[in-house]
Amino acid sequence: MARKRVAILISGRGSNMVALIKAAKAKNYPAEIVLVISNRPEAKGLELAQAEGIPTAVIDHKAFSSREEFDAAIDRELKTAKIDIVCLAGFMRVLTDCFVERWRGRMLNIHPSLLPAFKGTDTHRHALLAKAETHGATVHFVVPELDSGPIVMQAEVPVLPDDTEEKLAARVLKVEHRIYPAALKLLASGKIRIDGDRVVAI
Ligand code: GAR
């Protein structure tokens, strides 16, 4: 089966992007990373992608007068590159419902919490404030409602008594780098499908 063509959308550091790029280098991985798009020209991840030999594009949201126009520009870039699957990896822009619907079932996101707990930003701070005993990360299909959508994979980490936001974030990031490539592998190899609001094995 032909490897699926994947684009990764980033806004910053790009460590999940690097995890996906490295995983996709394996011979039997069912997807190849063919494009990285950043909405921020200064995103650190752009240099990391270039160092891995992956084509990059900057589509700066500030250059567009509406979300619709920005999303249309991204969509054009994805179409030109014949993209099959989109992975959001620290992409910090809310996408329009129209764009999300167009990519429904073909777009994944990684979120640093055990969804549905702690949607939105500052998840590690919120987990500490809530005195959560466990925390973690989730890979899910993107739907119009923020940080929702059928869950492909989750990984749990303990919250330790002397945790700071930084310590907890680092522990979560480690499992993010493990589950994102694993979740993309499931989707790209056609081993999962969406059934209502759940993901089921085929
Ligand atoms: C990651 O922790 C990711 O889960 C989070 O941003 C970070 C990006 O780091 N994403 C979100 O909060 C999306 N709601 P990275 O650029 O090093 O992958």
PDB file of C-alpha atoms and ligand atoms in Angstrom:
ATOM      1  CA  MET A   1       0.000   0.000   0.000  1.00  0.00           C
ATOM      2  CA  ALA A   2       1.296   3.501  -0.879  1.00  0.00           C
ATOM      3  CA  ARG A   3       2.504   5.491   2.086  1.00  0.00           C
ATOM      4  CA  LYS A   4       0.120   8.272   3.118  1.00  0.00           C
ATOM      5  CA  ARG A   5       1.321  11.811   2.487  1.00  0.00           C
ATOM      6  CA  VAL A   6       1.302  13.785   5.732  1.00  0.00           C
ATOM      7  CA  ALA A   7       1.561  17.501   6.456  1.00  0.00           C
ATOM      8  CA  ILE A   8       2.358  18.743   9.961  1.00  0.00           C
ATOM      9  CA  LEU A   9       1.071  22.128  11.112  1.00  0.00           C
ATOM     10  CA  ILE A  10       3.122  23.835  13.820  1.00  0.00           C
ATOM     11  CA  SER A  11       3.388  27.181  15.593  1.00  0.00           C
ATOM     12  CA  GLY A  12       6.517  26.823  17.689  1.00  0.00           C
ATOM     13  CA  ARG A  13       9.091  24.424  19.096  1.00  0.00           C
ATOM     14  CA  GLY A  14       8.176  21.428  16.961  1.00  0.00           C
ATOM     15  CA  SER A  15       9.271  18.579  19.208  1.00  0.00           C
ATOM     16  CA  ASN A  16       6.207  16.471  18.339  1.00  0.00           C
ATOM     17  CA  MET A  17       6.863  17.255  14.681  1.00  0.00           C
ATOM     18  CA  VAL A  18      10.406  15.894  15.049  1.00  0.00           C
ATOM     19  CA  ALA A  19       9.045  12.746  16.732  1.00  0.00           C
ATOM     20  CA  LEU A  20       6.738  12.186  13.753  1.00  0.00           C
ATOM     21  CA  ILE A  21       9.497  12.878  11.209  1.00  0.00           C
ATOM     22  CA  LYS A  22      11.861  10.441  12.932  1.00  0.00           C
ATOM     23  CA  ALA A  23       9.216   7.710  13.217  1.00  0.00           C
ATOM     24  CA  ALA A  24       8.311   8.101   9.538  1.00  0.00           C
ATOM     25  CA  LYS A  25      11.898   7.364   8.549  1.00  0.00           C
ATOM     26  CA  ALA A  26      11.379   3.717   9.460  1.00  0.00           C
ATOM     27  CA  LYS A  27      11.078   1.602   6.316  1.00  0.00           C
ATOM     28  CA  ASN A  28       7.770  -0.001   7.230  1.00  0.00           C
ATOM     29  CA  TYR A  29       6.088   3.168   8.562  1.00  0.00           C
ATOM     30  CA  PRO A  30       2.833   3.690   6.614  1.00  0.00           C
ATOM     31  CA  ALA A  31       3.181   7.479   6.256  1.00  0.00           C
ATOM     32  CA  GLU A  32       5.746   9.962   4.996  1.00  0.00           C
ATOM     33  CA  ILE A  33       6.060  13.549   6.189  1.00  0.00           C
ATOM     34  CA  VAL A  34       6.134  15.628   3.021  1.00  0.00           C
ATOM     35  CA  LEU A  35       5.380  19.130   4.289  1.00  0.00           C
ATOM     36  CA  VAL A  36       5.576  21.262   7.432  1.00  0.00           C
ATOM     37  CA  ILE A  37       3.525  24.449   7.602  1.00  0.00           C
ATOM     38  CA  SER A  38       3.962  27.094  10.299  1.00  0.00           C
ATOM     39  CA  ASN A  39       1.675  30.058  10.895  1.00  0.00           C
ATOM     40  CA  ARG A  40       4.569  31.802  12.626  1.00  0.00           C
ATOM     41  CA  PRO A  41       7.700  32.710  10.613  1.00  0.00           C
ATOM     42  CA  GLU A  42       9.880  32.540  13.731  1.00  0.00           C
ATOM     43  CA  ALA A  43       8.774  29.027  14.772  1.00  0.00           C
ATOM     44  CA  LYS A  44      11.805  27.030  15.923  1.00  0.00           C
ATOM     45  CA  GLY A  45      10.340  23.907  14.367  1.00  0.00           C
ATOM     46  CA  LEU A  46      10.884  25.278  10.849  1.00  0.00           C
ATOM     47  CA  GLU A  47      14.671  24.983  11.178  1.00  0.00           C
ATOM     48  CA  LEU A  48      14.345  21.510  12.668  1.00  0.00           C
ATOM     49  CA  ALA A  49      12.176  20.383   9.735  1.00  0.00           C
ATOM     50  CA  GLN A  50      14.614  21.860   7.226  1.00  0.00           C
ATOM     51  CA  ALA A  51      17.491  20.086   8.985  1.00  0.00           C
ATOM     52  CA  GLU A  52      15.573  16.829   8.430  1.00  0.00           C
ATOM     53  CA  GLY A  53      15.167  17.663   4.752  1.00  0.00           C
ATOM     54  CA  ILE A  54      11.410  18.265   4.912  1.00  0.00           C
ATOM     55  CA  PRO A  55       9.930  21.056   2.738  1.00  0.00           C
ATOM     56  CA  THR A  56       8.480  23.885   4.826  1.00  0.00           C
ATOM     57  CA  ALA A  57       6.027  26.701   4.210  1.00  0.00           C
ATOM     58  CA  VAL A  58       5.129  29.741   6.278  1.00  0.00           C
ATOM     59  CA  ILE A  59       1.537  30.916   6.088  1.00  0.00           C
ATOM     60  CA  ASP A  60       1.455  33.838   8.471  1.00  0.00           C
ATOM     61  CA  HIS A  61      -2.038  34.341   9.861  1.00  0.00           C
ATOM     62  CA  LYS A  62      -1.253  38.045  10.335  1.00  0.00           C
ATOM     63  CA  ALA A  63      -1.162  38.462   6.552  1.00  0.00           C
ATOM     64  CA  PHE A  64      -4.847  37.543   6.213  1.00  0.00           C
ATOM     65  CA  SER A  65      -7.874  39.626   7.064  1.00  0.00           C
ATOM     66  CA  SER A  66     -10.063  36.675   8.077  1.00  0.00           C
ATOM     67  CA  ARG A  67      -9.775  33.147   9.436  1.00  0.00           C
ATOM     68  CA  GLU A  68     -11.538  31.905   6.284  1.00  0.00           C
ATOM     69  CA  GLU A  69      -8.837  33.370   4.022  1.00  0.00           C
ATOM     70  CA  PHE A  70      -6.038  32.015   6.216  1.00  0.00           C
ATOM     71  CA  ASP A  71      -7.565  28.533   6.249  1.00  0.00           C
ATOM     72  CA  ALA A  72      -8.144  28.678   2.482  1.00  0.00           C
ATOM     73  CA  ALA A  73      -4.446  29.430   1.983  1.00  0.00           C
ATOM     74  CA  ILE A  74      -3.502  26.426   4.115  1.00  0.00           C
ATOM     75  CA  ASP A  75      -5.959  24.249   2.236  1.00  0.00           C
ATOM     76  CA  ARG A  76      -4.459  25.300  -1.110  1.00  0.00           C
ATOM     77  CA  GLU A  77      -0.964  24.390   0.104  1.00  0.00           C
ATOM     78  CA  LEU A  78      -2.209  20.994   1.319  1.00  0.00           C
ATOM     79  CA  LYS A  79      -3.940  20.285  -1.990  1.00  0.00           C
ATOM     80  CA  THR A  80      -0.870  21.265  -4.024  1.00  0.00           C
ATOM     81  CA  ALA A  81       1.212  18.835  -1.982  1.00  0.00           C
ATOM     82  CA  LYS A  82      -1.459  16.111  -2.426  1.00  0.00           C
ATOM     83  CA  ILE A  83      -1.749  15.648   1.327  1.00  0.00           C
ATOM     84  CA  ASP A  84      -3.753  12.700   2.687  1.00  0.00           C
ATOM     85  CA  ILE A  85      -3.457  13.343   6.439  1.00  0.00           C
ATOM     86  CA  VAL A  86      -2.876  16.504   8.495  1.00  0.00           C
ATOM     87  CA  CYS A  87      -1.229  16.382  11.930  1.00  0.00           C
ATOM     88  CA  LEU A  88      -1.572  19.409  14.200  1.00  0.00           C
ATOM     89  CA  ALA A  89       1.484  19.513  16.451  1.00  0.00           C
ATOM     90  CA  GLY A  90       1.464  22.516  18.737  1.00  0.00           C
ATOM     91  CA  PHE A  91      -0.510  24.461  16.135  1.00  0.00           C
ATOM     92  CA  MET A  92      -2.007  27.278  18.170  1.00  0.00           C
ATOM     93  CA  ARG A  93      -4.645  28.664  15.768  1.00  0.00           C
ATOM     94  CA  VAL A  94      -8.309  27.759  15.895  1.00  0.00           C
ATOM     95  CA  LEU A  95      -9.347  26.447  12.478  1.00  0.00           C
ATOM     96  CA  THR A  96     -12.703  27.303  10.899  1.00  0.00           C
ATOM     97  CA  ASP A  97     -15.496  24.728  11.018  1.00  0.00           C
ATOM     98  CA  CYS A  98     -15.456  24.627   7.226  1.00  0.00           C
ATOM     99  CA  PHE A  99     -11.759  23.654   7.110  1.00  0.00           C
ATOM    100  CA  VAL A 100     -12.196  21.117   9.908  1.00  0.00           C
ATOM    101  CA  GLU A 101     -15.171  19.512   8.142  1.00  0.00           C
ATOM    102  CA  ARG A 102     -13.168  19.234   4.929  1.00  0.00           C
ATOM    103  CA  TRP A 103     -10.449  17.295   6.762  1.00  0.00           C
ATOM    104  CA  ARG A 104     -12.744  15.349   9.105  1.00  0.00           C
ATOM    105  CA  GLY A 105     -11.390  11.852   9.675  1.00  0.00           C
ATOM    106  CA  ARG A 106      -8.059  12.861   8.132  1.00  0.00           C
ATOM    107  CA  MET A 107      -6.760  15.365  10.712  1.00  0.00           C
ATOM    108  CA  LEU A 108      -5.207  14.533  14.093  1.00  0.00           C
ATOM    109  CA  ASN A 109      -4.219  16.735  17.032  1.00  0.00           C
ATOM    110  CA  ILE A 110      -2.155  16.126  20.137  1.00  0.00           C
ATOM    111  CA  HIS A 111      -3.279  17.724  23.373  1.00  0.00           C
ATOM    112  CA  PRO A 112      -1.317  17.735  26.644  1.00  0.00           C
ATOM    113  CA  SER A 113      -3.988  16.313  28.957  1.00  0.00           C
ATOM    114  CA  LEU A 114      -6.146  13.257  29.421  1.00  0.00           C
ATOM    115  CA  LEU A 115      -9.117  14.612  27.490  1.00  0.00           C
ATOM    116  CA  PRO A 116     -11.874  15.376  28.248  1.00  0.00           C
ATOM    117  CA  ALA A 117     -10.024  16.753  31.301  1.00  0.00           C
ATOM    118  CA  PHE A 118      -8.279  20.121  30.945  1.00  0.00           C
ATOM    119  CA  LYS A 119      -9.201  21.384  27.504  1.00  0.00           C
ATOM    120  CA  GLY A 120      -7.644  24.655  26.352  1.00  0.00           C
ATOM    121  CA  THR A 121      -4.309  26.103  27.415  1.00  0.00           C
ATOM    122  CA  ASP A 122      -2.127  25.800  30.547  1.00  0.00           C
ATOM    123  CA  THR A 123      -3.162  22.191  31.051  1.00  0.00           C
ATOM    124  CA  HIS A 124      -0.254  21.365  33.378  1.00  0.00           C
ATOM    125  CA  ARG A 125      -1.039  24.291  35.672  1.00  0.00           C
ATOM    126  CA  HIS A 126      -4.694  23.292  35.748  1.00  0.00           C
ATOM    127  CA  ALA A 127      -3.827  19.677  36.524  1.00  0.00           C
ATOM    128  CA  LEU A 128      -1.679  20.796  39.473  1.00  0.00           C
ATOM    129  CA  LEU A 129      -4.340  23.233  40.721  1.00  0.00           C
ATOM    130  CA  ALA A 130      -6.967  20.496  40.526  1.00  0.00           C
ATOM    131  CA  LYS A 131      -4.626  18.191  42.508  1.00  0.00           C
ATOM    132  CA  ALA A 132      -5.031  15.558  39.798  1.00  0.00           C
ATOM    133  CA  GLU A 133      -3.310  12.272  40.633  1.00  0.00           C
ATOM    134  CA  THR A 134      -2.670  11.482  37.008  1.00  0.00           C
ATOM    135  CA  HIS A 135      -2.211  13.580  33.897  1.00  0.00           C
ATOM    136  CA  GLY A 136      -1.120  12.792  30.373  1.00  0.00           C
ATOM    137  CA  ALA A 137      -1.653  13.339  26.682  1.00  0.00           C
ATOM    138  CA  THR A 138      -4.270  12.556  24.042  1.00  0.00           C
ATOM    139  CA  VAL A 139      -4.194  12.138  20.269  1.00  0.00           C
ATOM    140  CA  HIS A 140      -7.635  12.740  18.796  1.00  0.00           C
ATOM    141  CA  PHE A 141      -9.378  13.415  15.495  1.00  0.00           C
ATOM    142  CA  VAL A 142     -10.099  17.106  15.042  1.00  0.00           C
ATOM    143  CA  VAL A 143     -13.749  18.180  15.073  1.00  0.00           C
ATOM    144  CA  PRO A 144     -15.159  21.722  15.130  1.00  0.00           C
ATOM    145  CA  GLU A 145     -15.483  21.745  18.939  1.00  0.00           C
ATOM    146  CA  LEU A 146     -12.089  22.607  20.465  1.00  0.00           C
ATOM    147  CA  ASP A 147     -10.035  19.770  22.017  1.00  0.00           C
ATOM    148  CA  SER A 148     -12.823  17.283  21.419  1.00  0.00           C
ATOM    149  CA  GLY A 149     -13.240  14.581  18.816  1.00  0.00           C
ATOM    150  CA  PRO A 150     -12.817  10.818  18.788  1.00  0.00           C
ATOM    151  CA  ILE A 151      -9.780   9.718  20.785  1.00  0.00           C
ATOM    152  CA  VAL A 152      -7.177   7.592  19.016  1.00  0.00           C
ATOM    153  CA  MET A 153      -4.692   7.138  21.852  1.00  0.00           C
ATOM    154  CA  GLN A 154      -3.918   8.378  25.362  1.00  0.00           C
ATOM    155  CA  ALA A 155      -0.990   7.960  27.732  1.00  0.00           C
ATOM    156  CA  GLU A 156      -1.064   8.574  31.442  1.00  0.00           C
ATOM    157  CA  VAL A 157       1.700   9.874  33.706  1.00  0.00           C
ATOM    158  CA  PRO A 158       1.663  10.267  37.489  1.00  0.00           C
ATOM    159  CA  VAL A 159       1.522  13.699  39.109  1.00  0.00           C
ATOM    160  CA  LEU A 160       4.231  13.663  41.787  1.00  0.00           C
ATOM    161  CA  PRO A 161       4.151  15.516  45.119  1.00  0.00           C
ATOM    162  CA  ASP A 162       7.027  17.869  44.265  1.00  0.00           C
ATOM    163  CA  ASP A 163       5.871  18.579  40.711  1.00  0.00           C
ATOM    164  CA  THR A 164       6.172  21.987  39.133  1.00  0.00           C
ATOM    165  CA  GLU A 165       4.480  22.897  35.866  1.00  0.00           C
ATOM    166  CA  GLU A 166       7.813  22.438  34.085  1.00  0.00           C
ATOM    167  CA  LYS A 167       8.542  19.008  35.577  1.00  0.00           C
ATOM    168  CA  LEU A 168       5.045  17.781  34.783  1.00  0.00           C
ATOM    169  CA  ALA A 169       5.155  19.236  31.253  1.00  0.00           C
ATOM    170  CA  ALA A 170       8.444  17.421  30.568  1.00  0.00           C
ATOM    171  CA  ARG A 171       6.996  14.104  31.793  1.00  0.00           C
ATOM    172  CA  VAL A 172       3.919  14.551  29.588  1.00  0.00           C
ATOM    173  CA  LEU A 173       5.968  15.628  26.555  1.00  0.00           C
ATOM    174  CA  LYS A 174       7.912  12.371  26.721  1.00  0.00           C
ATOM    175  CA  VAL A 175       4.730  10.326  26.292  1.00  0.00           C
ATOM    176  CA  GLU A 176       3.454  12.716  23.602  1.00  0.00           C
ATOM    177  CA  HIS A 177       6.484  11.813  21.522  1.00  0.00           C
ATOM    178  CA  ARG A 178       5.589   8.137  21.902  1.00  0.00           C
ATOM    179  CA  ILE A 179       1.846   8.203  21.234  1.00  0.00           C
ATOM    180  CA  TYR A 180       1.696  10.646  18.322  1.00  0.00           C
ATOM    181  CA  PRO A 181       3.757   8.472  15.933  1.00  0.00           C
ATOM    182  CA  ALA A 182       1.853   5.398  17.157  1.00  0.00           C
ATOM    183  CA  ALA A 183      -1.542   7.032  16.552  1.00  0.00           C
ATOM    184  CA  LEU A 184      -0.555   8.293  13.091  1.00  0.00           C
ATOM    185  CA  LYS A 185       0.628   4.785  12.257  1.00  0.00           C
ATOM    186  CA  LEU A 186      -2.819   3.382  13.106  1.00  0.00           C
ATOM    187  CA  LEU A 187      -4.596   5.952  10.922  1.00  0.00           C
ATOM    188  CA  ALA A 188      -2.184   5.759   8.004  1.00  0.00           C
ATOM    189  CA  SER A 189      -2.279   1.971   7.902  1.00  0.00           C
ATOM    190  CA  GLY A 190      -6.090   1.973   7.835  1.00  0.00           C
ATOM    191  CA  LYS A 191      -6.355   0.058  11.108  1.00  0.00           C
ATOM    192  CA  ILE A 192      -8.912   2.390  12.703  1.00  0.00           C
ATOM    193  CA  ARG A 193     -12.145   4.068  11.749  1.00  0.00           C
ATOM    194  CA  ILE A 194     -14.503   6.531  13.404  1.00  0.00           C
ATOM    195  CA  ASP A 195     -17.777   5.132  14.693  1.00  0.00           C
ATOM    196  CA  GLY A 196     -19.889   8.010  16.028  1.00  0.00           C
ATOM    197  CA  ASP A 197     -17.772   9.712  18.661  1.00  0.00           C
ATOM    198  CA  ARG A 198     -15.453   6.750  19.122  1.00  0.00           C
ATOM    199  CA  VAL A 199     -12.482   5.269  17.331  1.00  0.00           C
ATOM    200  CA  VAL A 200     -12.697   1.555  16.657  1.00  0.00           C
ATOM    201  CA  ALA A 201     -10.219  -0.976  15.314  1.00  0.00           C
ATOM    202  CA  ILE A 202     -10.917  -2.362  11.855  1.00  0.00           C
TER     203      ILE A 202
HETATM  204  C1  GAR B   1       2.715  20.086  23.020  1.00  0.00           C
HETATM  205  O1  GAR B   1       2.777  19.832  24.388  1.00  0.00           O
HETATM  206  C2  GAR B   1       1.309  19.864  22.500  1.00  0.00           C
HETATM  207  O2  GAR B   1       0.649  18.820  23.131  1.00  0.00           O
HETATM  208  C3  GAR B   1       0.666  21.191  22.828  1.00  0.00           C
HETATM  209  O3  GAR B   1       1.644  22.155  22.535  1.00  0.00           O
HETATM  210  C4  GAR B   1       2.933  21.572  22.733  1.00  0.00           C
HETATM  211  C5  GAR B   1       3.725  21.787  21.465  1.00  0.00           C
HETATM  212  O4  GAR B   1       5.052  21.373  21.647  1.00  0.00           O
HETATM  213  N1  GAR B   1      -0.528  21.402  22.069  1.00  0.00           N
HETATM  214  C6  GAR B   1      -1.576  22.048  22.520  1.00  0.00           C
HETATM  215  O5  GAR B   1      -1.633  22.563  23.615  1.00  0.00           O
HETATM  216  C7  GAR B   1      -2.743  22.130  21.532  1.00  0.00           C
HETATM  217  N2  GAR B   1      -3.938  22.487  22.211  1.00  0.00           N
HETATM  218  P1  GAR B   1       5.952  21.020  20.407  1.00  0.00           P
HETATM  219  O6  GAR B   1       5.877  22.227  19.463  1.00  0.00           O
HETATM  220  O7  GAR B   1       7.328  20.868  20.969  1.00  0.00           O
HETATM  221  O8  GAR B   1       5.419  19.769  19.771  1.00  0.00           O
END
